[in-house]
Every structure is written in C-alpha cells, then in structure tokens.
Short mmCIF file of C-alpha atoms in Angstrom, two decimals:
data_model
loop_
_atom_site.label_atom_id
_atom_site.label_comp_id
_atom_site.label_asym_id
_atom_site.label_seq_id
_atom_site.Cartn_x
_atom_site.Cartn_y
_atom_site.Cartn_z
CA MET A 1 22.02 -11.87 -14.90
CA SER A 2 20.01 -8.98 -16.30
CA LYS A 3 16.61 -8.08 -14.96
CA THR A 4 13.93 -7.92 -17.64
CA THR A 5 10.70 -6.03 -17.38
CA PHE A 6 8.17 -7.86 -19.47
CA PRO A 7 5.96 -6.73 -20.98
CA SER A 8 7.21 -3.28 -21.83
CA PHE A 9 4.88 -0.56 -23.00
CA LYS A 10 5.30 2.50 -25.15
CA GLU A 11 3.46 5.79 -24.93
CA GLY A 12 0.13 5.49 -26.75
CA GLU A 13 -0.26 1.76 -26.12
CA LEU A 14 -3.20 0.24 -24.31
CA ALA A 15 -2.66 -1.93 -21.26
CA VAL A 16 -4.84 -3.66 -18.67
CA TYR A 17 -4.38 -2.78 -15.00
CA PRO A 18 -6.01 -5.30 -12.62
CA ALA A 19 -9.42 -4.34 -11.23
CA HIS A 20 -9.31 -0.99 -13.06
CA GLY A 21 -9.46 -2.15 -16.66
CA VAL A 22 -8.01 -0.85 -19.87
CA GLY A 23 -5.80 2.20 -19.74
CA LEU A 24 -3.74 4.26 -22.13
CA ILE A 25 -0.02 4.61 -21.45
CA ILE A 26 0.30 8.39 -21.59
CA GLY A 27 3.96 8.50 -20.71
CA VAL A 28 6.90 7.41 -18.61
CA GLU A 29 8.04 9.59 -15.76
CA GLY A 30 11.01 9.39 -13.43
CA ARG A 31 10.50 10.14 -9.74
CA ASN A 32 12.74 10.03 -6.71
CA VAL A 33 11.06 7.77 -4.17
CA LEU A 34 12.81 7.42 -0.81
CA GLY A 35 16.09 8.39 -2.41
CA ILE A 36 15.78 5.93 -5.27
CA ASN A 37 15.19 7.09 -8.83
CA THR A 38 12.28 5.11 -10.22
CA ASN A 39 10.60 5.20 -13.62
CA PHE A 40 6.82 4.92 -13.75
CA TYR A 41 4.30 4.20 -16.46
CA ILE A 42 1.63 6.90 -16.35
CA ILE A 43 -1.67 5.24 -17.24
CA LYS A 44 -5.03 6.90 -17.84
CA ILE A 45 -7.83 4.40 -17.22
CA LEU A 46 -10.31 4.70 -20.08
CA ASP A 47 -13.55 4.16 -18.14
CA THR A 48 -12.84 6.36 -15.14
CA GLU A 49 -10.27 8.86 -16.44
CA ALA A 50 -8.22 8.01 -13.33
CA THR A 51 -4.46 8.37 -13.69
CA ILE A 52 -2.32 5.63 -12.19
CA MET A 53 1.46 5.50 -11.80
CA VAL A 54 2.97 2.02 -11.96
CA PRO A 55 6.69 1.46 -11.33
CA ILE A 56 8.15 -0.02 -14.49
CA ASP A 57 10.28 -2.47 -12.48
CA THR A 58 7.21 -4.00 -10.84
CA ALA A 59 4.67 -3.55 -13.64
CA SER A 60 4.55 -7.24 -14.45
CA SER A 61 4.30 -8.37 -10.82
CA VAL A 62 1.36 -6.03 -10.13
CA GLY A 63 -0.42 -7.51 -13.14
CA LEU A 64 -0.06 -4.79 -15.78
CA ARG A 65 -0.44 -6.62 -19.06
CA LYS A 66 -1.16 -6.29 -22.75
CA ILE A 67 -4.71 -6.49 -24.12
CA VAL A 68 -5.76 -10.09 -24.68
CA LYS A 69 -5.12 -11.27 -28.24
CA LYS A 70 -8.09 -11.76 -30.54
CA SER A 71 -7.07 -15.42 -30.87
CA GLN A 72 -7.71 -15.85 -27.11
CA VAL A 73 -11.31 -14.59 -27.27
CA PRO A 74 -12.83 -18.02 -28.13
CA LYS A 75 -11.20 -19.45 -24.96
CA ILE A 76 -12.83 -16.70 -22.92
CA TYR A 77 -16.19 -17.47 -24.50
CA GLU A 78 -15.68 -21.18 -23.72
CA ILE A 79 -15.15 -20.33 -20.04
CA LEU A 80 -18.41 -18.36 -20.07
CA LYS A 81 -20.26 -21.28 -21.67
CA ASP A 82 -18.82 -23.95 -19.36
CA ARG A 83 -21.44 -24.16 -16.63
CA LYS A 84 -20.04 -27.50 -15.38
CA GLU A 85 -17.20 -25.56 -13.75
CA VAL A 86 -19.63 -23.57 -11.61
CA ILE A 87 -19.94 -24.87 -8.08
CA LEU A 88 -22.98 -23.52 -6.29
CA ASP A 89 -21.96 -24.40 -2.79
CA ASN A 90 -23.27 -22.96 0.40
CA GLN A 91 -20.46 -20.46 0.93
CA THR A 92 -21.58 -17.25 2.53
CA TRP A 93 -21.92 -14.33 0.17
CA ASN A 94 -18.97 -12.53 1.78
CA ARG A 95 -16.70 -15.57 1.29
CA ARG A 96 -17.73 -15.77 -2.38
CA TYR A 97 -17.24 -12.01 -2.66
CA ARG A 98 -13.65 -12.29 -1.36
CA ASP A 99 -12.93 -15.10 -3.83
CA TYR A 100 -14.35 -13.08 -6.71
CA THR A 101 -12.43 -9.97 -5.62
CA ASP A 102 -9.19 -11.96 -5.63
CA LYS A 103 -9.92 -13.21 -9.15
CA ILE A 104 -10.64 -9.72 -10.44
CA LYS A 105 -7.56 -8.30 -8.74
CA SER A 106 -5.44 -11.02 -10.38
CA GLY A 107 -5.83 -9.14 -13.65
CA CYS A 108 -6.20 -12.40 -15.57
CA VAL A 109 -8.94 -12.04 -18.17
CA MET A 110 -9.78 -15.75 -17.81
CA GLU A 111 -10.39 -15.29 -14.07
CA VAL A 112 -12.58 -12.25 -14.72
CA ALA A 113 -14.60 -14.37 -17.17
CA LYS A 114 -15.06 -17.02 -14.47
CA VAL A 115 -16.37 -14.39 -12.05
CA LEU A 116 -18.90 -13.18 -14.63
CA ARG A 117 -19.99 -16.74 -15.41
CA ASP A 118 -20.26 -17.83 -11.78
CA LEU A 119 -22.22 -14.77 -10.69
CA TYR A 120 -24.53 -15.01 -13.67
CA VAL A 121 -25.29 -18.66 -12.87
CA LEU A 122 -25.77 -17.78 -9.21
CA LYS A 123 -28.13 -14.96 -10.23
CA MET A 124 -30.30 -17.49 -12.07
CA ASP A 125 -30.51 -19.57 -8.87
CA LYS A 126 -31.08 -16.84 -6.29
CA GLU A 127 -31.00 -13.11 -5.73
CA LEU A 128 -27.51 -11.66 -5.56
CA SER A 129 -26.39 -9.49 -2.68
CA PHE A 130 -25.69 -5.83 -3.42
CA GLY A 131 -21.94 -6.52 -3.41
CA GLU A 132 -22.34 -9.47 -5.76
CA ARG A 133 -24.43 -7.38 -8.17
CA ARG A 134 -21.69 -4.74 -8.20
CA MET A 135 -19.08 -7.45 -8.74
CA LEU A 136 -21.10 -8.87 -11.65
CA ASP A 137 -21.24 -5.40 -13.22
CA THR A 138 -17.52 -4.86 -12.65
CA ALA A 139 -16.58 -8.19 -14.24
CA LYS A 140 -18.88 -7.53 -17.19
CA ASN A 141 -17.54 -4.01 -17.73
CA LEU A 142 -13.92 -5.17 -17.55
CA LEU A 143 -14.57 -7.94 -20.08
CA VAL A 144 -16.64 -5.80 -22.44
CA LYS A 145 -14.00 -3.07 -22.67
CA GLU A 146 -11.10 -5.44 -23.23
CA LEU A 147 -12.90 -7.75 -25.66
CA SER A 148 -14.18 -4.83 -27.74
CA ILE A 149 -10.59 -3.64 -28.16
CA ALA A 150 -9.26 -7.15 -28.82
CA LYS A 151 -11.94 -7.80 -31.45
CA ASN A 152 -11.95 -4.22 -32.74
CA ILE A 153 -15.73 -3.95 -32.43
CA LYS A 154 -18.11 -1.69 -30.53
CA GLU A 155 -18.71 -2.40 -26.84
CA GLU A 156 -22.44 -2.78 -27.52
CA LYS A 157 -21.70 -5.68 -29.88
CA VAL A 158 -19.59 -7.43 -27.22
CA GLU A 159 -22.37 -6.88 -24.66
CA GLU A 160 -24.82 -8.54 -27.07
CA GLU A 161 -22.43 -11.47 -27.56
CA LEU A 162 -21.97 -11.91 -23.80
CA HIS A 163 -25.72 -11.68 -23.23
CA ARG A 164 -26.33 -14.37 -25.87
CA ILE A 165 -23.70 -16.65 -24.34
CA MET A 166 -24.99 -16.19 -20.81
CA GLN A 167 -28.60 -16.88 -21.83
CA LYS A 168 -27.77 -20.37 -23.13
#
C-alpha cells in the first residue's frame, strides 16, 4: 500500500496553513531530522512574512490545504448569514475562547467563518473581552485574505461584503 500525500503543492502555489493564513510555497527542502531525511515545504505567510517549514509527509494532517474554491464561497457566506446556528449560552469567555481557538487551528475555512459569525453576534449582545476581540480580528483577517484570493478581488471588496452580511 503506497502512502499518498494529498494535497501536494508546487513552488509558487498558494496554500493555507491553520491559524496563520495564506502562504506562498517558496520551495521544498530536504533536512536530516534525528537521522531521518525529511522533505519540507517552505512557506512564506503573506500577512506576516513568517517562514514556516512543514514536513511534506504530515502536511495534510497538520491542516495545510489548498485555497478554498470560488464555488465554495456562497457556502461560507451562508454560514455567516445563519444566525440560528449561534448559541449564546452562558459559557465563560475563556471557555468560548478555547472553542474558537480550536476552530481556527482546525484550518477549516467553514469553522473560521463560524467563529467570525459567532463573535460578531456576541458583540451585538455584549462587549467582547480583549481576547475575543483579537479572535474576531484574526478570523476576519484569515477569511478576508483567503476569500479575496478565491474570488480574485481586492481584500477591501471582501471586507465590504463581509460587513454587509454581518450587518443583516
């Protein structure tokens, strides 16, 4: 049985790394780690200029993925619009924060959209904690960058679209 590494990336391609956002694959590099030769994707995160090395063999399991397809964008917007899914329970802010952190770290764009939606709804109900405000900004920034690439439009336009959706 052969081991497949899906998805595979080529130099120059864009990819999403969980909690960090969109990055450019700037190369593949082999390194000897604990006596084992391992190939790594070298990724430069667009927003922060940080360089991350991800072992090719575990890229999929750590959540490295392709940019969401343009055809998936309406589903993301539906998640943002669906306020019935939001449960404003009496969880403490730090419990909510842990849940939101887990969703963002999952790397799933749909989960990031849920974090943005939930925090935005919560913000309309009460003042967010400092950590929740930062989480809201993180979720928004991750979505804006990826959706602007998926739709091939400026980030400002995506921000306007998100603002319109969240105001409804």
